[in-house]
């Protein structure tokens, strides 16, 4: 197999143009090209009048060795790398089942790999199975009645179940871990295009079905999955895990616990802290969701090709570095999506964004964030970042009217420092409702200052970003974990053998793919113990 990179064609090229391009690049007749697969396809819209599709292709040819030597000086043509993930070798699997805590992408993939390796893992999840969870979340969005154990953060599938399901990641994929995640998603029903699109997304509608299928696969391989089962304590003997205490009442015997808790398990973080498990405060970000008409983003990004069916709704990513060293940036942009109520704690507002696979809603939204560091938290406690988040989430709740209505302000008013008292053309998508206000009441002063500087600068890169009636909804406080649960080179807590902090909550990954990959690495680390035991 030979890999060819940088095959560039007009984005609306005819299907047969790709094969023609391959033949031209290689200078070969048609009969020598036996097959080809698209490995990656990205859209380059930097030149608005000349939007192109850029491909990486693996080809199978009749005369590969000869061609490889002919193109040995061309770094766009090389031998195709292996793209298969290899499960690690395991020794004899015995002893009690590993317990994986949390069914987000990290916990799901840790459990799946352990099950594929012949362990009989037990996955425990504090929230409900996904169908019941969807009902609870919809009820919250409709009525403002929050279930603190079944919401956008807690329940089967974890935080990413209600999301755009963007599968982009910046992590390198030397061992094909990301590929493994994508392939398992496709096996569970995700569209095949995620295997090659440069910016793949699944959408909430597909994610709900996919997590259910992954659960069934785990069970079919001998794993167990328990819902409404919260880790409330850890039995420790001689600095080793001896059991998982759940729901304050039952002890599950195990010598291995994977903590795939996500970033919102505040009560569990407190419990770990009380057990003297090493935890550090870590930087994260805070800010708002910003909404614009999707049509504005499409025109700004695609010019005359805006609304072309082959391009879909456009995305953006913006950053502005201020002179004082702080930066503002957009994050987790959801084209054609909705701003959603993502609280998990009573009396606090948390915003986030999601889209369906079709991304067909009228607004685009994105987090607009400013980084914060432990120096901003006002305390040296490892859990100080949680208190910081909580403080601003509660202020947003009060500003919104103490009923889970989110505080909103129009961009023009925000920049001028006056409260908003009416909406413009952009209709906020957040439910159960919004309250017009002055966001300076529920954001740290330095965040307000940085955003006021950054938004007009961002408008220079994306025309219309600072449009007066764009809507800002507060507060986006859970973009990543406020803590790190320390782990050593064996991926275990240095204090407790058999305890594996993992994923976003532990502060080692963020986003669906990177947390799922972290889960795979944890499963590999657990399996490597069986080899040592066998030797
Ligand atoms: C609305 C929203 C949209 C997002 N959109 C995207 C996106 O488009 N693309 C992307 O890459 N990322 C997105 N993210 C981020 C992504 O979802 C997270 O990075 C990812 O889910 C983290 O995975 P995780 O497995 O580490 O933790 P989580 O997914 O948070 O899962 C942790 C699980 O642990 C459970 N749990 C916690 N404590 C306990 C306990 N004591 N006992 C038992 N169970 C417990 C929780 O209920 C939860 O189900 C989004 C997040 C949100 C909230």
Coordinates of C-alpha atoms and ligand atoms in Angstrom, one line a residue:
X1 CA 0.0 0.0 0.0
X2 CA 1.2 3.5 -0.9
X3 CA 0.2 6.7 0.8
X4 CA -0.2 9.9 -1.2
X5 CA -0.8 13.2 0.7
X6 CA -1.9 16.6 -0.5
X7 CA -4.1 15.7 -3.4
X8 CA -6.0 19.0 -3.9
X9 CA -9.2 19.3 -5.9
X10 CA -12.0 21.9 -6.1
X11 CA -14.3 21.1 -3.1
X12 CA -17.2 20.4 -5.5
X13 CA -15.2 18.1 -7.8
X14 CA -16.8 15.1 -9.6
X15 CA -16.4 11.7 -8.0
X16 CA -14.2 10.4 -10.8
X17 CA -11.8 13.3 -10.4
X18 CA -10.1 11.7 -7.4
X19 CA -9.0 8.6 -9.2
X20 CA -7.9 10.7 -12.2
X21 CA -5.8 12.8 -9.8
X22 CA -4.1 9.7 -8.3
X23 CA -3.2 8.4 -11.7
X24 CA -1.8 11.8 -12.7
X25 CA 0.2 12.2 -9.6
X26 CA 1.7 8.7 -9.9
X27 CA 2.0 8.9 -13.7
X28 CA 0.5 5.4 -14.1
X29 CA -2.2 3.9 -16.4
X30 CA -5.6 3.1 -14.9
X31 CA -5.1 -0.7 -14.8
X32 CA -2.2 -0.4 -12.3
X33 CA -4.5 1.2 -9.7
X34 CA -6.2 -1.7 -8.0
X35 CA -8.0 0.1 -5.2
X36 CA -7.8 3.3 -3.1
X37 CA -9.2 4.5 0.3
X38 CA -9.6 8.0 1.5
X39 CA -7.6 8.3 4.8
X40 CA -8.3 12.0 5.3
X41 CA -10.3 14.7 3.7
X42 CA -10.2 18.4 4.8
X43 CA -11.7 21.5 3.4
X44 CA -9.3 24.4 2.9
X45 CA -11.4 27.7 2.8
X46 CA -8.6 30.1 3.4
X47 CA -9.1 31.5 -0.1
X48 CA -12.8 32.2 -0.3
X49 CA -13.0 32.2 -4.1
X50 CA -11.1 28.9 -4.3
X51 CA -12.2 26.5 -1.7
X52 CA -10.6 23.1 -2.1
X53 CA -10.8 19.6 -0.7
X54 CA -7.4 18.2 0.4
X55 CA -7.0 14.4 0.5
X56 CA -4.7 11.8 1.9
X57 CA -5.2 8.6 0.0
X58 CA -3.9 5.0 0.5
X59 CA -3.6 3.2 -2.8
X60 CA -3.1 -0.4 -3.8
X61 CA -1.1 -0.8 -7.0
X62 CA 0.2 -3.6 -9.1
X63 CA 3.8 -2.3 -9.0
X64 CA 4.3 -0.7 -5.6
X65 CA 8.0 -1.4 -5.0
X66 CA 8.9 0.1 -8.4
X67 CA 6.8 3.2 -7.7
X68 CA 8.1 3.7 -4.2
X69 CA 11.7 3.8 -5.6
X70 CA 10.6 6.1 -8.4
X71 CA 9.2 8.6 -5.9
X72 CA 11.8 8.1 -3.2
X73 CA 12.6 11.9 -3.3
X74 CA 8.9 13.0 -3.2
X75 CA 7.8 13.3 0.5
X76 CA 4.2 13.3 -0.6
X77 CA 4.4 9.7 -1.6
X78 CA 5.5 6.9 0.8
X79 CA 4.8 3.4 2.0
X80 CA 1.3 3.3 3.7
X81 CA 1.6 2.9 7.4
X82 CA -0.3 0.2 9.4
X83 CA -3.5 1.8 10.8
X84 CA -4.7 -1.2 12.9
X85 CA -4.8 -1.0 16.7
X86 CA -3.1 -4.0 18.3
X87 CA -4.6 -5.2 21.6
X88 CA -1.7 -5.7 24.0
X89 CA -0.7 -9.2 25.0
X90 CA -2.0 -10.3 28.3
X91 CA -0.9 -13.0 30.8
X92 CA -3.3 -15.0 32.9
X93 CA -6.3 -13.0 34.0
X94 CA -7.4 -13.8 37.5
X95 CA -8.5 -12.1 40.7
X96 CA -11.5 -9.9 41.2
X97 CA -12.9 -7.8 38.4
X98 CA -11.5 -4.3 37.8
X99 CA -14.0 -1.6 38.7
X100 CA -14.3 1.3 36.3
X101 CA -16.0 4.3 37.7
X102 CA -17.8 6.6 35.2
X103 CA -19.3 5.7 31.8
X104 CA -18.1 8.7 29.9
X105 CA -15.8 8.1 26.9
X106 CA -12.8 7.4 29.2
X107 CA -14.6 4.8 31.3
X108 CA -16.5 3.2 28.4
X109 CA -13.3 2.7 26.4
X110 CA -11.3 1.5 29.5
X111 CA -14.1 -1.1 30.1
X112 CA -14.4 -2.1 26.5
X113 CA -10.7 -2.8 26.1
X114 CA -10.5 -4.6 29.4
X115 CA -13.5 -6.7 28.2
X116 CA -11.9 -7.4 24.9
X117 CA -8.7 -8.5 26.7
X118 CA -10.7 -11.1 28.7
X119 CA -11.1 -9.3 32.0
X120 CA -14.6 -9.3 33.3
X121 CA -14.7 -5.6 34.2
X122 CA -17.5 -3.9 36.1
X123 CA -18.5 -0.4 35.0
X124 CA -20.3 1.6 37.6
X125 CA -22.1 4.9 36.8
X126 CA -23.8 7.2 39.3
X127 CA -26.4 8.4 36.8
X128 CA -29.1 6.5 34.8
X129 CA -29.0 4.5 31.6
X130 CA -29.1 6.8 28.6
X131 CA -32.8 6.6 27.7
X132 CA -34.0 7.6 31.2
X133 CA -31.2 10.2 31.4
X134 CA -32.4 11.8 28.1
X135 CA -35.9 12.2 29.7
X136 CA -34.4 13.8 32.9
X137 CA -32.3 16.2 30.9
X138 CA -35.2 17.2 28.6
X139 CA -37.4 17.7 31.7
X140 CA -34.7 20.1 33.2
X141 CA -34.5 22.0 29.9
X142 CA -38.3 22.3 29.8
X143 CA -39.2 23.0 33.5
X144 CA -36.0 24.0 35.3
X145 CA -36.3 20.9 37.6
X146 CA -32.7 19.7 38.0
X147 CA -31.9 16.1 39.0
X148 CA -28.4 16.4 40.5
X149 CA -27.6 12.7 39.7
X150 CA -29.1 12.6 36.2
X151 CA -28.2 15.6 34.0
X152 CA -25.8 16.8 31.2
X153 CA -22.8 15.9 33.3
X154 CA -23.9 12.6 34.9
X155 CA -25.4 9.5 33.4
X156 CA -24.6 6.9 30.7
X157 CA -22.2 8.2 28.1
X158 CA -20.8 10.9 30.4
X159 CA -20.5 14.6 29.6
X160 CA -20.2 14.2 25.9
X161 CA -23.5 12.5 25.3
X162 CA -25.3 15.8 24.9
X163 CA -22.7 17.5 22.6
X164 CA -21.9 18.3 19.1
X165 CA -19.9 15.0 19.2
X166 CA -16.9 16.7 17.5
X167 CA -14.2 14.1 17.3
X168 CA -11.2 16.3 16.6
X169 CA -8.1 16.0 18.8
X170 CA -4.6 17.3 18.8
X171 CA -3.1 14.2 20.3
X172 CA -0.7 12.2 18.1
X173 CA -1.8 8.7 17.2
X174 CA 1.4 6.7 17.0
X175 CA -0.2 3.5 18.3
X176 CA -3.6 4.0 16.5
X177 CA -5.5 4.5 19.7
X178 CA -7.6 7.3 18.2
X179 CA -8.3 5.1 15.1
X180 CA -9.5 2.3 17.5
X181 CA -11.9 4.8 19.1
X182 CA -13.3 5.9 15.7
X183 CA -13.6 2.3 14.5
X184 CA -15.5 1.3 17.6
X185 CA -17.8 4.3 17.1
X186 CA -18.5 3.2 13.5
X187 CA -19.1 -0.4 14.7
X188 CA -21.6 1.0 17.1
X189 CA -23.4 3.0 14.4
X190 CA -21.5 6.2 13.8
X191 CA -21.3 7.4 10.1
X192 CA -18.3 5.9 8.4
X193 CA -17.1 9.3 7.2
X194 CA -15.7 9.9 10.7
X195 CA -12.9 7.6 9.8
X196 CA -11.6 10.2 7.2
X197 CA -13.1 13.6 7.7
X198 CA -10.6 16.0 9.2
X199 CA -13.3 17.5 11.4
X200 CA -15.7 14.6 12.1
X201 CA -18.7 15.0 14.3
X202 CA -21.4 12.6 15.4
X203 CA -24.2 14.8 17.0
X204 CA -26.2 14.1 20.1
X205 CA -28.8 12.1 18.3
X206 CA -26.2 9.5 17.2
X207 CA -24.3 9.5 20.4
X208 CA -27.3 8.4 22.4
X209 CA -27.6 5.3 20.3
X210 CA -23.8 4.7 20.2
X211 CA -23.3 4.6 23.9
X212 CA -26.1 2.1 24.3
X213 CA -24.5 -0.2 21.7
X214 CA -21.1 0.1 23.4
X215 CA -22.7 -0.9 26.7
X216 CA -24.2 -4.0 25.0
X217 CA -20.8 -4.9 23.5
X218 CA -19.2 -4.7 26.9
X219 CA -21.9 -7.0 28.4
X220 CA -21.7 -9.4 25.5
X221 CA -17.9 -9.8 26.3
X222 CA -18.6 -10.7 29.9
X223 CA -18.5 -7.2 31.5
X224 CA -21.0 -5.8 33.9
X225 CA -22.6 -2.4 33.8
X226 CA -24.4 -0.9 36.8
X227 CA -26.3 2.4 36.8
X228 CA -27.3 4.5 39.8
X229 CA -24.2 3.2 41.5
X230 CA -22.0 5.9 42.9
X231 CA -18.5 5.4 44.2
X232 CA -18.7 6.9 47.7
X233 CA -15.6 5.4 49.3
X234 CA -12.5 3.3 48.7
X235 CA -11.4 0.4 50.9
X236 CA -7.7 0.6 51.2
X237 CA -5.4 -2.0 52.8
X238 CA -1.6 -1.6 53.0
X239 CA -1.7 1.3 50.5
X240 CA -3.5 -0.9 48.0
X241 CA -7.1 -0.9 46.7
X242 CA -9.1 -3.5 48.5
X243 CA -12.6 -2.5 47.5
X244 CA -15.0 0.0 46.0
X245 CA -17.6 1.3 48.3
X246 CA -20.8 2.3 46.5
X247 CA -23.9 4.2 47.5
X248 CA -22.5 4.3 51.1
X249 CA -23.8 0.8 51.6
X250 CA -22.1 -1.9 49.6
X251 CA -18.4 -2.9 49.1
X252 CA -17.5 -4.4 45.8
X253 CA -14.3 -6.5 46.3
X254 CA -11.6 -5.4 43.8
X255 CA -7.9 -4.6 43.7
X256 CA -8.2 -2.2 40.7
X257 CA -10.3 1.0 40.4
X258 CA -10.3 3.3 37.4
X259 CA -11.4 6.8 38.3
X260 CA -13.0 8.0 35.1
X261 CA -15.1 10.6 36.9
X262 CA -15.3 13.5 34.5
X263 CA -14.7 17.1 35.7
X264 CA -17.9 17.6 37.6
X265 CA -17.8 14.9 40.3
X266 CA -17.2 17.4 43.1
X267 CA -18.4 15.2 45.9
X268 CA -16.2 12.4 44.7
X269 CA -13.2 14.7 44.5
X270 CA -13.9 15.7 48.1
X271 CA -14.0 12.1 49.2
X272 CA -10.6 11.4 47.5
X273 CA -9.1 14.4 49.1
X274 CA -10.3 13.2 52.5
X275 CA -8.5 9.9 51.8
X276 CA -5.3 11.8 51.3
X277 CA -5.1 10.8 47.6
X278 CA -2.7 13.4 46.0
X279 CA -4.7 16.1 44.1
X280 CA -3.4 19.4 42.7
X281 CA -5.3 22.5 41.6
X282 CA -4.9 23.1 37.9
X283 CA -5.7 25.9 35.4
X284 CA -8.9 25.9 33.5
X285 CA -11.1 28.5 31.7
X286 CA -14.2 30.5 32.4
X287 CA -16.5 32.7 30.2
X288 CA -19.7 32.6 28.2
X289 CA -21.4 30.9 25.2
X290 CA -21.7 33.3 22.3
X291 CA -24.4 32.9 19.7
X292 CA -24.6 34.3 16.1
X293 CA -26.8 33.5 13.2
X294 CA -25.2 30.5 11.4
X295 CA -25.8 32.3 8.1
X296 CA -23.4 35.0 9.3
X297 CA -20.6 32.5 10.0
X298 CA -21.3 30.7 6.7
X299 CA -20.9 33.9 4.7
X300 CA -17.8 35.0 6.7
X301 CA -16.1 31.7 6.2
X302 CA -17.3 30.5 2.7
X303 CA -18.0 33.8 0.9
X304 CA -19.9 33.1 -2.4
X305 CA -20.0 29.4 -1.6
X306 CA -21.9 29.9 1.6
X307 CA -24.8 27.4 2.0
X308 CA -23.4 25.0 -0.6
X309 CA -24.7 21.6 0.3
X310 CA -21.2 20.0 0.1
X311 CA -19.7 22.5 2.6
X312 CA -22.3 22.2 5.4
X313 CA -22.5 24.8 8.2
X314 CA -19.2 26.6 8.7
X315 CA -17.0 26.5 11.9
X316 CA -14.6 29.0 13.4
X317 CA -11.8 29.1 15.9
X318 CA -10.5 32.4 17.3
X319 CA -8.0 33.6 19.8
X320 CA -6.8 36.9 21.0
X321 CA -3.7 37.4 23.2
X322 CA -3.9 40.5 25.4
X323 CA -0.9 42.5 26.5
X324 CA -1.3 41.5 30.1
X325 CA -0.5 37.9 29.3
X326 CA -4.1 36.7 29.4
X327 CA -5.9 35.3 26.4
X328 CA -9.4 34.9 25.2
X329 CA -10.3 32.0 22.8
X330 CA -13.3 30.3 21.3
X331 CA -13.8 26.6 22.2
X332 CA -16.1 23.7 21.3
X333 CA -17.9 25.6 18.5
X334 CA -21.2 24.1 17.6
X335 CA -22.4 24.9 14.1
X336 CA -26.2 24.9 13.8
X337 CA -26.5 24.0 17.4
X338 CA -28.0 25.1 20.7
X339 CA -26.7 26.5 24.0
X340 CA -27.7 24.1 26.7
X341 CA -28.3 24.2 30.4
X342 CA -25.6 21.9 31.8
X343 CA -25.8 22.3 35.6
X344 CA -25.2 19.3 37.8
X345 CA -25.4 21.1 41.2
X346 CA -28.5 22.8 42.6
X347 CA -28.4 26.6 42.6
X348 CA -25.8 27.0 39.9
X349 CA -26.0 27.8 36.1
X350 CA -23.6 26.1 33.7
X351 CA -23.8 26.6 30.0
X352 CA -22.4 24.4 27.2
X353 CA -23.3 23.7 23.5
X354 CA -24.5 20.8 21.5
X355 CA -25.8 20.0 18.0
X356 CA -27.6 17.2 16.2
X357 CA -25.8 15.4 13.4
X358 CA -27.7 17.6 10.9
X359 CA -26.4 20.8 12.5
X360 CA -29.5 22.5 11.1
X361 CA -30.5 25.0 13.8
X362 CA -30.4 28.7 12.9
X363 CA -27.7 29.7 15.4
X364 CA -24.0 29.0 15.7
X365 CA -22.6 28.9 19.2
X366 CA -19.2 28.7 20.8
X367 CA -17.6 29.0 24.2
X368 CA -15.8 32.2 24.6
X369 CA -13.3 31.7 27.4
X370 CA -10.5 33.2 29.4
X371 CA -7.9 31.1 31.1
X372 CA -7.7 31.1 34.9
X373 CA -4.9 29.7 37.1
X374 CA -4.7 28.6 40.7
X375 CA -3.4 32.2 41.5
X376 CA -6.9 33.4 40.7
X377 CA -8.7 31.1 43.0
X378 CA -8.0 33.0 46.3
X379 CA -6.9 29.8 48.2
X380 CA -4.1 27.3 48.1
X381 CA -6.4 24.3 48.7
X382 CA -6.2 21.7 45.9
X383 CA -10.0 22.0 45.6
X384 CA -10.0 25.8 45.4
X385 CA -10.8 25.8 41.6
X386 CA -14.0 24.0 42.4
X387 CA -15.0 26.7 44.9
X388 CA -14.1 29.3 42.2
X389 CA -16.3 27.6 39.7
X390 CA -19.2 27.3 42.2
X391 CA -19.0 31.0 43.2
X392 CA -19.5 32.1 39.6
X393 CA -22.1 29.5 38.8
X394 CA -24.2 30.6 41.8
X395 CA -23.8 34.3 40.9
X396 CA -25.1 33.4 37.4
X397 CA -28.0 31.5 39.0
X398 CA -28.9 34.6 41.1
X399 CA -28.5 37.0 38.2
X400 CA -30.7 34.8 36.1
X401 CA -33.5 34.9 38.7
X402 CA -32.9 31.8 40.9
X403 CA -34.9 29.6 38.5
X404 CA -32.2 28.2 36.1
X405 CA -32.9 31.0 33.6
X406 CA -29.5 32.0 32.3
X407 CA -28.2 35.5 32.4
X408 CA -27.7 36.9 28.9
X409 CA -26.4 40.2 27.4
X410 CA -26.0 41.4 23.9
X411 CA -22.5 41.9 22.6
X412 CA -23.0 45.6 21.9
X413 CA -24.3 46.3 25.4
X414 CA -21.5 44.1 27.0
X415 CA -18.8 46.1 25.2
X416 CA -20.4 49.4 26.1
X417 CA -20.9 48.3 29.8
X418 CA -24.7 48.8 29.9
X419 CA -27.3 46.1 30.9
X420 CA -29.3 44.7 28.0
X421 CA -33.0 45.2 28.1
X422 CA -34.2 43.8 24.8
X423 CA -33.0 41.2 22.3
X424 CA -32.2 41.9 18.6
X425 CA -32.5 39.5 15.7
X426 CA -30.5 36.7 17.4
X427 CA -32.8 34.6 19.5
X428 CA -31.0 32.8 22.4
X429 CA -31.4 29.0 22.2
X430 CA -30.9 28.3 25.9
X431 CA -33.8 26.8 27.8
X432 CA -35.7 26.9 30.2
X433 CA -35.3 30.6 29.6
X434 CA -33.0 33.7 29.8
X435 CA -32.8 36.9 31.8
X436 CA -31.4 40.0 30.2
X437 CA -28.8 41.6 32.4
X438 CA -25.3 43.0 32.8
X439 CA -22.9 40.0 32.7
X440 CA -20.4 41.9 34.8
X441 CA -22.5 40.8 37.7
X442 CA -21.7 37.2 37.2
X443 CA -18.2 37.0 35.7
X444 CA -14.9 37.8 37.3
X445 CA -13.8 41.4 36.6
X446 CA -10.7 40.4 34.7
X447 CA -12.7 38.1 32.4
X448 CA -15.1 40.9 31.6
X449 CA -12.1 43.2 30.8
X450 CA -10.4 40.6 28.5
X451 CA -13.6 39.7 26.7
X452 CA -14.3 43.4 26.0
X453 CA -10.9 43.8 24.5
X454 CA -11.0 40.5 22.6
X455 CA -14.4 40.5 20.9
X456 CA -13.6 43.5 18.6
X457 CA -10.3 42.0 17.7
X458 CA -11.9 38.7 16.9
X459 CA -14.3 40.6 14.6
X460 CA -11.3 41.6 12.5
X461 CA -10.8 37.9 11.8
X462 CA -14.4 36.8 11.5
X463 CA -16.6 39.6 10.2
X464 CA -19.7 40.0 12.3
X465 CA -18.4 38.3 15.4
X466 CA -18.8 41.6 17.3
X467 CA -22.3 42.2 15.9
X468 CA -24.3 44.2 18.4
X469 CA -27.1 41.7 18.8
X470 CA -25.0 38.6 19.1
X471 CA -26.0 36.9 22.4
X472 CA -23.7 36.0 25.3
X473 CA -25.0 33.5 27.9
X474 CA -23.2 32.9 31.2
X475 CA -21.5 31.1 32.7
X476 CA -19.4 28.6 30.9
X477 CA -17.3 27.2 33.8
X478 CA -16.7 23.5 33.0
X479 CA -14.5 23.5 30.0
X480 CA -12.0 21.3 31.7
X481 CA -11.2 19.9 35.2
X482 CA -10.2 22.3 38.0
X483 CA -8.0 19.5 39.5
X484 CA -5.4 16.9 38.7
X485 CA -5.5 13.6 40.5
X486 CA -1.8 12.8 40.4
X487 CA -0.7 9.6 38.8
X488 CA 2.8 8.1 38.3
X489 CA 4.5 6.4 35.2
X490 CA 2.4 3.3 35.8
X491 CA -0.7 5.5 35.6
X492 CA -1.6 4.7 39.2
X493 CA -1.9 7.1 42.1
X494 CA 1.5 7.3 43.8
X495 CA -0.4 6.8 47.2
X496 CA -2.6 3.8 46.4
X497 CA -1.6 0.8 44.3
X498 CA -4.4 -0.3 42.0
X499 CA -6.0 3.2 41.8
X500 CA -6.0 4.6 38.2
X501 CA -7.0 8.3 37.9
X502 CA -8.1 8.8 34.2
X503 CA -9.7 11.0 31.7
X504 CA -10.9 14.6 31.9
X505 CA -11.7 14.6 35.7
X506 CA -8.2 13.5 36.6
X507 CA -6.8 16.3 34.5
X508 CA -5.0 14.1 31.9
X509 CA -7.2 14.5 28.9
X510 CA -10.0 16.6 27.5
X511 CA -12.6 16.0 24.7
X512 CA -14.2 12.8 23.6
X513 CA -11.3 11.3 21.6
X514 CA -8.5 12.1 24.0
X515 CA -10.4 10.9 27.1
X516 CA -11.4 7.7 25.3
X517 CA -7.7 7.2 24.3
X518 CA -6.7 7.8 27.9
X519 CA -9.2 5.0 28.9
X520 CA -7.5 2.6 26.4
X521 CA -4.1 3.5 27.9
X522 CA -5.4 2.7 31.4
X523 CA -6.7 -0.6 30.2
X524 CA -3.3 -1.4 28.7
X525 CA -1.6 -0.4 31.9
X526 CA -3.9 -2.7 33.9
X527 CA -3.3 -5.6 31.5
X528 CA 0.5 -5.2 31.7
X529 CA 0.3 -6.2 35.4
X530 CA -0.9 -9.7 34.3
X531 CA 2.4 -10.1 32.3
X532 CA 4.5 -9.2 35.3
X533 CA 2.4 -11.6 37.4
X534 CA 3.0 -14.4 34.8
X535 CA 6.8 -13.9 34.5
Ligands
LIG1 C1 -22.4 19.8 26.6 C2 -21.1 19.3 26.3 C3 -20.6 19.3 25.0 C4 -19.4 18.8 24.6 N1 -19.0 18.7 23.3 C5 -17.9 18.0 23.0 C6 -17.6 17.8 21.6 O1 -18.3 18.1 20.7 N2 -16.4 17.2 21.4 C7 -15.5 16.8 22.4 O2 -14.5 16.2 22.1 N3 -15.8 17.0 23.6 C8 -17.0 17.6 24.0 N4 -17.3 17.8 25.3 C9 -16.3 17.4 26.3 C10 -16.3 15.9 26.5 O3 -17.7 15.5 26.6 C11 -15.5 15.5 27.7 O4 -14.2 15.9 27.5 C12 -15.6 14.0 27.9 O5 -16.9 13.5 28.0 C13 -14.8 13.6 29.2 O6 -14.8 12.2 29.3 P1 -14.6 11.5 30.6 O7 -14.9 10.0 30.4 O8 -13.3 11.8 31.2 O9 -15.7 12.1 31.7 P2 -17.2 12.3 31.5 O10 -17.7 12.1 30.2 O11 -17.5 13.5 32.3 O12 -17.8 11.0 32.3 C14 -17.7 10.9 33.7 C15 -18.8 10.0 34.2 O13 -18.5 9.6 35.6 C16 -19.7 9.5 36.3 N5 -19.3 9.7 37.7 C17 -18.8 10.7 38.3 N6 -18.6 10.5 39.6 C18 -19.0 9.2 39.8 C19 -19.0 8.4 41.0 N7 -18.6 8.8 42.2 N8 -19.5 7.1 40.9 C20 -20.0 6.7 39.6 N9 -20.0 7.4 38.5 C21 -19.5 8.7 38.6 C22 -20.5 10.7 35.7 O14 -21.8 10.5 36.0 C23 -20.1 10.6 34.3 O15 -21.1 9.9 33.5 C24 -18.5 18.3 25.7 C25 -18.9 18.3 27.0 C26 -20.2 18.8 27.3 C27 -20.7 18.8 28.7

